[in-house]
PDB file of C-alpha atoms in Angstrom:
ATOM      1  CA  UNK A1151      30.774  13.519  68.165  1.00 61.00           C
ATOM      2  CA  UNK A1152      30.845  16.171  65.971  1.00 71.00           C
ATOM      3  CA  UNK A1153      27.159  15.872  64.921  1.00 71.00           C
ATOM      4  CA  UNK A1154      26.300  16.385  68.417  1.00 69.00           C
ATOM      5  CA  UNK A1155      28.701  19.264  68.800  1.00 74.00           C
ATOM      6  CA  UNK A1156      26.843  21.084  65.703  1.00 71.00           C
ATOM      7  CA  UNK A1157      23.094  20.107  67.329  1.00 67.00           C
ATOM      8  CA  UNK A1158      24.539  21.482  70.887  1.00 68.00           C
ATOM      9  CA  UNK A1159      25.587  24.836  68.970  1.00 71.00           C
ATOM     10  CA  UNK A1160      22.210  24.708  67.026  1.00 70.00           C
ATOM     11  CA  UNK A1161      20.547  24.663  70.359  1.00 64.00           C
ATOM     12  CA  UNK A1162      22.422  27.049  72.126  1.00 71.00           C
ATOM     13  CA  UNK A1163      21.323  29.426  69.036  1.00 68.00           C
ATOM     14  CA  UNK A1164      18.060  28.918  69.131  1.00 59.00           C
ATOM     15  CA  UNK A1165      18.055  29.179  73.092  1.00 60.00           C
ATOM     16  CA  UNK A1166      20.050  33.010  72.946  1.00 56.00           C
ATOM     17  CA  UNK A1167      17.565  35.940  72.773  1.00 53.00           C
ATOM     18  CA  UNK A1168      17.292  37.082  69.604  1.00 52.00           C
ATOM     19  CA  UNK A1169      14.500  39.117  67.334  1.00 50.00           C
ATOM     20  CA  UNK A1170      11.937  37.212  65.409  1.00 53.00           C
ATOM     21  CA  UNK A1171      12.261  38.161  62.401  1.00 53.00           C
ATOM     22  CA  UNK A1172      15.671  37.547  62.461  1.00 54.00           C
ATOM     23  CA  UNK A1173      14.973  33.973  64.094  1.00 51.00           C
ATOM     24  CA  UNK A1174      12.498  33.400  60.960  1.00 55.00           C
ATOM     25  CA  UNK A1175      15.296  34.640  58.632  1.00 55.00           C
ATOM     26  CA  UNK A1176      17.962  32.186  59.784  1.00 51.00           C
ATOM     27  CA  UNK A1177      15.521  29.423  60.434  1.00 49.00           C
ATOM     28  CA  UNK A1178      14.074  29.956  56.825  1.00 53.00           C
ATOM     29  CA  UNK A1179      17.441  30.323  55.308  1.00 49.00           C
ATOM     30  CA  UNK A1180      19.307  27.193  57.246  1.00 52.00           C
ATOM     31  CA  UNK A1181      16.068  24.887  56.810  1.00 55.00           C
ATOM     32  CA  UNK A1182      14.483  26.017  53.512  1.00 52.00           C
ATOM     33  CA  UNK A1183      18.073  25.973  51.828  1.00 65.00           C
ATOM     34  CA  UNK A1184      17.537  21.767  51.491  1.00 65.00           C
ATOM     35  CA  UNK A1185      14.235  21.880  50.435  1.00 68.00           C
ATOM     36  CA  UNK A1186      14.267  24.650  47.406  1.00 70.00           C
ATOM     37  CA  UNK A1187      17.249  22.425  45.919  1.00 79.00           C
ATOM     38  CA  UNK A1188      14.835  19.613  46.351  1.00 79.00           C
ATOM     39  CA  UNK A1189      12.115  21.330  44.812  1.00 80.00           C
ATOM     40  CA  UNK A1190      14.297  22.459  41.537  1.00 82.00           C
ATOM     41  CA  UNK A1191      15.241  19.215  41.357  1.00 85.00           C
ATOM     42  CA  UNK A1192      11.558  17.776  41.396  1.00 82.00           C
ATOM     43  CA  UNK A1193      10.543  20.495  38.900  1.00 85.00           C
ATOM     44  CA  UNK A1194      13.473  19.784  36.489  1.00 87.00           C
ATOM     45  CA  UNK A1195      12.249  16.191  36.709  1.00 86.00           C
ATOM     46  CA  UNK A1196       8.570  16.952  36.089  1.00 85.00           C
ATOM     47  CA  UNK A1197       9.496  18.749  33.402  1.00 89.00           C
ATOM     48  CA  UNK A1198      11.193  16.533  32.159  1.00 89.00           C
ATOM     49  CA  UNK A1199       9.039  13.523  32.729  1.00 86.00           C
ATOM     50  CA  UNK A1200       6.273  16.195  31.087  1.00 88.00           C
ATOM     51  CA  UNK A1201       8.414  16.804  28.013  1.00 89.00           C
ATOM     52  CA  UNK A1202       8.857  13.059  27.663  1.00 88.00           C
ATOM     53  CA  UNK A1203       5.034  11.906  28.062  1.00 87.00           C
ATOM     54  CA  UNK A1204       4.135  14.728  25.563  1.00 89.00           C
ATOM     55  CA  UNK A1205       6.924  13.461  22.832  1.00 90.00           C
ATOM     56  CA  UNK A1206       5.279  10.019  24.093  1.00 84.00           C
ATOM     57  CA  UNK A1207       1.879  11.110  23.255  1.00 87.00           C
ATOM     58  CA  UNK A1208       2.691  12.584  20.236  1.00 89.00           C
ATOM     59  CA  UNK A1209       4.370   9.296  19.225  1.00 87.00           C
ATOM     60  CA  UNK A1210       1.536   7.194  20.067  1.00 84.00           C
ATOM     61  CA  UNK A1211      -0.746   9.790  18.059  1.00 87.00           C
ATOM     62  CA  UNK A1212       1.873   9.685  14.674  1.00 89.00           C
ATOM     63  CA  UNK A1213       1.522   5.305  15.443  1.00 87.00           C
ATOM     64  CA  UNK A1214      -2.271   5.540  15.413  1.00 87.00           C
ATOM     65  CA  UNK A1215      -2.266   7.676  12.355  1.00 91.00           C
ATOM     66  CA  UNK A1216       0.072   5.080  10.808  1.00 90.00           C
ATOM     67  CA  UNK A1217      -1.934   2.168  11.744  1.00 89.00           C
ATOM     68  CA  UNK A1218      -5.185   3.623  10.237  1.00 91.00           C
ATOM     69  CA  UNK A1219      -3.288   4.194   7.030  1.00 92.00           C
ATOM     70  CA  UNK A1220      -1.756   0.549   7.189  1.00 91.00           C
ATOM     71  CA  UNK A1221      -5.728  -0.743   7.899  1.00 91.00           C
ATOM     72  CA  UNK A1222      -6.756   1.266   4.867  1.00 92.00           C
ATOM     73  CA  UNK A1223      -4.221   0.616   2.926  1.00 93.00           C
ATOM     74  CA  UNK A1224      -4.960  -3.132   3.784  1.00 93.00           C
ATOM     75  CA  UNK A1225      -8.381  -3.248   3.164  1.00 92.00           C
ATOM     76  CA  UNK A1226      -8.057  -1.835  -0.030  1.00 93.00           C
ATOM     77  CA  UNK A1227      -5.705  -4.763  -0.738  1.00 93.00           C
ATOM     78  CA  UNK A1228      -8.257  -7.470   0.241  1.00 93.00           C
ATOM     79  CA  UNK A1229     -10.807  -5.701  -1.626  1.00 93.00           C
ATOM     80  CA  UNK A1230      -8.699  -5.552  -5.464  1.00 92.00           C
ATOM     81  CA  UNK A1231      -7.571  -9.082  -4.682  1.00 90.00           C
ATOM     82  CA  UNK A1232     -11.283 -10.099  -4.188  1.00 91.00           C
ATOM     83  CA  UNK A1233     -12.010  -8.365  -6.782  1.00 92.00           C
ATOM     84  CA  UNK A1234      -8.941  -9.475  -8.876  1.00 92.00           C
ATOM     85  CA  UNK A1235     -10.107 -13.092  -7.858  1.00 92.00           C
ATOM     86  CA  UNK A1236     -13.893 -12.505  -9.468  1.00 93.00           C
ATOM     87  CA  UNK A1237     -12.562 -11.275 -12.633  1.00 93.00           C
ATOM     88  CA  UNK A1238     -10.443 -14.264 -12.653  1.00 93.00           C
ATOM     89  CA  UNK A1239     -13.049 -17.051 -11.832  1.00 93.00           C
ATOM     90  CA  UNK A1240     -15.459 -15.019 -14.280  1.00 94.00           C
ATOM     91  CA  UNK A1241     -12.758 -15.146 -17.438  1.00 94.00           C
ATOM     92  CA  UNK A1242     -11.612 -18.470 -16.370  1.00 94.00           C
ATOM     93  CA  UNK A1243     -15.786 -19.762 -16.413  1.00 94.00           C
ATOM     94  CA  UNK A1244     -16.124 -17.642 -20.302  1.00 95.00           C
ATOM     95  CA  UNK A1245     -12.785 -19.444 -21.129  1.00 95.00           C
ATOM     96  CA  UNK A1246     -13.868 -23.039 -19.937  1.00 95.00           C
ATOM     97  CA  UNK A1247     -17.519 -22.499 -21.942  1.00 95.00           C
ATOM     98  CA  UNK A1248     -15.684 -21.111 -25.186  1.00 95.00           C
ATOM     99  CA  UNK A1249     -13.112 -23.988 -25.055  1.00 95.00           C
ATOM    100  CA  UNK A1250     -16.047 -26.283 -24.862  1.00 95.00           C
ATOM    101  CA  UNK A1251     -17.958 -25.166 -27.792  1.00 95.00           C
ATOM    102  CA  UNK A1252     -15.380 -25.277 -30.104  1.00 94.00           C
ATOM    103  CA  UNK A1253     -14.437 -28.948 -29.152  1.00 95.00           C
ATOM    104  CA  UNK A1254     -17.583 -29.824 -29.458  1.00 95.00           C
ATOM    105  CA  UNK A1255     -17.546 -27.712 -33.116  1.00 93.00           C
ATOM    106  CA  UNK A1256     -14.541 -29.393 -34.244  1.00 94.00           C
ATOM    107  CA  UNK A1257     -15.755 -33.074 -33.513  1.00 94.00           C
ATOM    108  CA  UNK A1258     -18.573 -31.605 -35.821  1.00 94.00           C
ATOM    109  CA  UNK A1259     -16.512 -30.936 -38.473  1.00 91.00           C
ATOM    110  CA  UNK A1260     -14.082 -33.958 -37.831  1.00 92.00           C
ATOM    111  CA  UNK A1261     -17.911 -35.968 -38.648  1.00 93.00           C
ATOM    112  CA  UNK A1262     -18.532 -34.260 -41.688  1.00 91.00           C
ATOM    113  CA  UNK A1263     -15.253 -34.817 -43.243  1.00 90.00           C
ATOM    114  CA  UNK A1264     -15.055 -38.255 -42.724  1.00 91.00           C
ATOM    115  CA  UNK A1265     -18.926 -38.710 -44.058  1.00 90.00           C
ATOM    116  CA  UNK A1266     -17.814 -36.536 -47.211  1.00 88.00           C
ATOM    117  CA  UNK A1267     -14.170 -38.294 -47.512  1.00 88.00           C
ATOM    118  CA  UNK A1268     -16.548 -42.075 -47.090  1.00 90.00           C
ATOM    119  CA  UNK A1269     -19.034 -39.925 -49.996  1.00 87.00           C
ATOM    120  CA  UNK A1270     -16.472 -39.275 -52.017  1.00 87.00           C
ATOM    121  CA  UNK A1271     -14.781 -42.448 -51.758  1.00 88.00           C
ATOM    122  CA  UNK A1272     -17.585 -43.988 -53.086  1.00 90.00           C
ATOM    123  CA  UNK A1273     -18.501 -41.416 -55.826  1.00 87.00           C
ATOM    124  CA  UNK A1274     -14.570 -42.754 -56.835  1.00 88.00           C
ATOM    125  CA  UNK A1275     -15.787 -45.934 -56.551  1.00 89.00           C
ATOM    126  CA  UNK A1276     -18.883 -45.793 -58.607  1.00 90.00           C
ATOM    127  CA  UNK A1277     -17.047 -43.832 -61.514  1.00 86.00           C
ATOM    128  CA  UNK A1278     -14.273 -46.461 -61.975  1.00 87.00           C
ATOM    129  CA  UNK A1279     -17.161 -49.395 -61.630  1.00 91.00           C
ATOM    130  CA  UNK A1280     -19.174 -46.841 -64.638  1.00 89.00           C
ATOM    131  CA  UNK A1281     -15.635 -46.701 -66.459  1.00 85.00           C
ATOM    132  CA  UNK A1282     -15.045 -50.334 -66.578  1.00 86.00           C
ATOM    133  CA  UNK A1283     -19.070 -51.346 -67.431  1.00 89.00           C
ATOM    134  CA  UNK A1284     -18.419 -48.947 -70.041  1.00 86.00           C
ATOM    135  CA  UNK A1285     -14.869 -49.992 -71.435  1.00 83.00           C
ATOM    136  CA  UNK A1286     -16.905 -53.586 -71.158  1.00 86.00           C
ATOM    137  CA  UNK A1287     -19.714 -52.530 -73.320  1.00 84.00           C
ATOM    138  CA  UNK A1288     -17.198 -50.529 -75.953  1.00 79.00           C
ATOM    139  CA  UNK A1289     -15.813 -54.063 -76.374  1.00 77.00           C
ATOM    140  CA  UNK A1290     -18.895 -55.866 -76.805  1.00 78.00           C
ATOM    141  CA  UNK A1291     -19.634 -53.486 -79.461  1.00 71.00           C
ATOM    142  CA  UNK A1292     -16.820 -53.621 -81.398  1.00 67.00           C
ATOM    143  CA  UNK A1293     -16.874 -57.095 -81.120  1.00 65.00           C
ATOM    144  CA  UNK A1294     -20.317 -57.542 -82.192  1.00 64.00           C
ATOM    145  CA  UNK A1295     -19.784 -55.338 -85.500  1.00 61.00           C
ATOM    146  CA  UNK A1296     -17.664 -57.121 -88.022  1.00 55.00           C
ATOM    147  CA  UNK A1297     -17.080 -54.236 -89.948  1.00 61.00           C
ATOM    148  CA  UNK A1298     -13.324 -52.972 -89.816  1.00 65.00           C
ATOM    149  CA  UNK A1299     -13.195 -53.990 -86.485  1.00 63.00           C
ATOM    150  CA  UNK A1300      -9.796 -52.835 -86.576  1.00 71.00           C
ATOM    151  CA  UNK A1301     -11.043 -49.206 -87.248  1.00 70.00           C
ATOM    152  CA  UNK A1302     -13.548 -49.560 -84.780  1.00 71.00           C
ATOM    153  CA  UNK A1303     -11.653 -50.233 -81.954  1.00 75.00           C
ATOM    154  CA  UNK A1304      -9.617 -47.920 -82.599  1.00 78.00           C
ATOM    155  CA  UNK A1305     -12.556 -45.097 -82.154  1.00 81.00           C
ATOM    156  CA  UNK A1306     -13.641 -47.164 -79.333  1.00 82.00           C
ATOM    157  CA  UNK A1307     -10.507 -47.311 -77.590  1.00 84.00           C
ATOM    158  CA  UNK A1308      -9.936 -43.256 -78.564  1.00 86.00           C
ATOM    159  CA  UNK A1309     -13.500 -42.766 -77.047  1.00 89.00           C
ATOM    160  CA  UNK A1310     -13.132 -44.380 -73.890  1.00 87.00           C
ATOM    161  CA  UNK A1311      -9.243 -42.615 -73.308  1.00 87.00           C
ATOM    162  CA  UNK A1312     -10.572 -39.414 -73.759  1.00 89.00           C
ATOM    163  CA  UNK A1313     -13.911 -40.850 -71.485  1.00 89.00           C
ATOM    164  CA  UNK A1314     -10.911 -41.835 -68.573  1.00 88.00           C
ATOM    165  CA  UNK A1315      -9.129 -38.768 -69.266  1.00 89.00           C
ATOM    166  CA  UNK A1316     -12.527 -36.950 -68.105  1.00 91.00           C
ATOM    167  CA  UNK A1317     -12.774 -39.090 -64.947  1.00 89.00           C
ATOM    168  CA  UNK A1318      -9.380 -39.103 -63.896  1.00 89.00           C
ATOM    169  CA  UNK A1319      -9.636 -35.014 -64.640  1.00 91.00           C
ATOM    170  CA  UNK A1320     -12.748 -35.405 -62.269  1.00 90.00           C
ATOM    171  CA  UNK A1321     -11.515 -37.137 -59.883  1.00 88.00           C
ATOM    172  CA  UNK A1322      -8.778 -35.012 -59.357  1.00 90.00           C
ATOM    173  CA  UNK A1323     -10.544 -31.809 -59.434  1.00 91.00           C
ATOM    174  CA  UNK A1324     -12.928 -34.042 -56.391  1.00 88.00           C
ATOM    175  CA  UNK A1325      -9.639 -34.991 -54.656  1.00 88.00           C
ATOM    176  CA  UNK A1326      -8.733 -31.235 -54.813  1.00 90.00           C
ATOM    177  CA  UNK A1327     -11.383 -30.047 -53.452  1.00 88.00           C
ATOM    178  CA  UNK A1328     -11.417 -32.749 -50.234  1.00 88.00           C
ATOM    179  CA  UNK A1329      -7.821 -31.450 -49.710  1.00 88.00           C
ATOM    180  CA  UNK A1330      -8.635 -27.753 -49.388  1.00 89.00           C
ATOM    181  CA  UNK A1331     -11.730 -28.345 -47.369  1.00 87.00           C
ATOM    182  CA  UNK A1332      -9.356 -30.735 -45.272  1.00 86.00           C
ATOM    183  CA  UNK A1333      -7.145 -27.229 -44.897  1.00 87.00           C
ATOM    184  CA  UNK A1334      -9.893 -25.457 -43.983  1.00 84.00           C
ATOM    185  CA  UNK A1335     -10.946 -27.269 -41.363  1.00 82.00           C
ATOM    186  CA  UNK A1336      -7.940 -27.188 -39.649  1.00 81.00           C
ATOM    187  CA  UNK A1337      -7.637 -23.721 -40.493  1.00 82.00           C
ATOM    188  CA  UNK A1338     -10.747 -23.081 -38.368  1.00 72.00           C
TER     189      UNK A1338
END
């Protein structure tokens, strides 16, 4: 009831004589009262909503910038690890080549010594085979002489010590010399 009461009044306003500029006034100010506090309220929110989308844009802008970086920055990656992975395969290829030369270098040398050891096994051979034709032949030959055989065999028997002292020297300075080019090998 009370709604109609205030419409009946509103009516009853409208229906008195009255001037029209004062009818605009009161008809602006009653009805145009809603709307301004309306509008204010619609401009406060566009402003907002315009303040937000800029701080929005602004975000998305500093995210672009940030993914370019992060693209650079990941190509770059990919690029020293490809290029990381060619100095690799290139070393590891000069490595693989270098390791096979000197294995096939040291089964080389691993030949020659055992050829020289077998050569100087039978140089060793040979001189004791030499030694004992000798000592043989020193014993004919004292033998064979009747003079102060005694005498003789002792010159023979001097002869062919200091003759085995040579050889055995000999054969120790050969042995020598297979041991330090033995060390050398493995040295290399």
């Amino acid at each position: 009831m009370s709604e109609k009461d205030r419409l009946l009044r509103e009516l009853e306003k409208w229906r008195a004589p009255r001037d029209d500029r004062e009818e605009r006034r009161i008809l602006s100010v009653s009805h145009a009262q809603p709307f301004v506090e309306k509008e204010k309220q619609y401009c406060e929110n566009i402003e907002k909503l315009k303040s937000e989308m800029e701080q929005a844009h602004k975000l998305a802008d500093l995210y672009r910038e940030q993914v370019v970086q992060l693209e650079d920055q990941v190509s770059r990656v990919r690029e020293e690890g490809d290029v990381t992975k060619e100095v690799f395969k290139e070393r590891s290829d000069k490595m693989a080549k270098r390791l096979k030369l000197m294995n096939d270098r040291y089964k080389e040398l691993e030949r020659r010594r055992n050829l020289e050891i077998e050569g100087f096994r039978n140089d060793t051979k040979l001189l004791r085979q030499t030694l004992k034709d000798v000592e043989r032949k020193m014993f004919k030959a004292t033998v064979e002489l009747g003079e102060n055989p005694d005498v003789r065999m002792l010159t023979n028997v001097k002869e062919a010590a200091s003759r085995s002292r040579k050889i055995q020297q000999d054969l120790q300075h050969l042995k020598r010399r297979v041991y330090e080019m033995e060390n050398d090998l493995r040295h290399l």
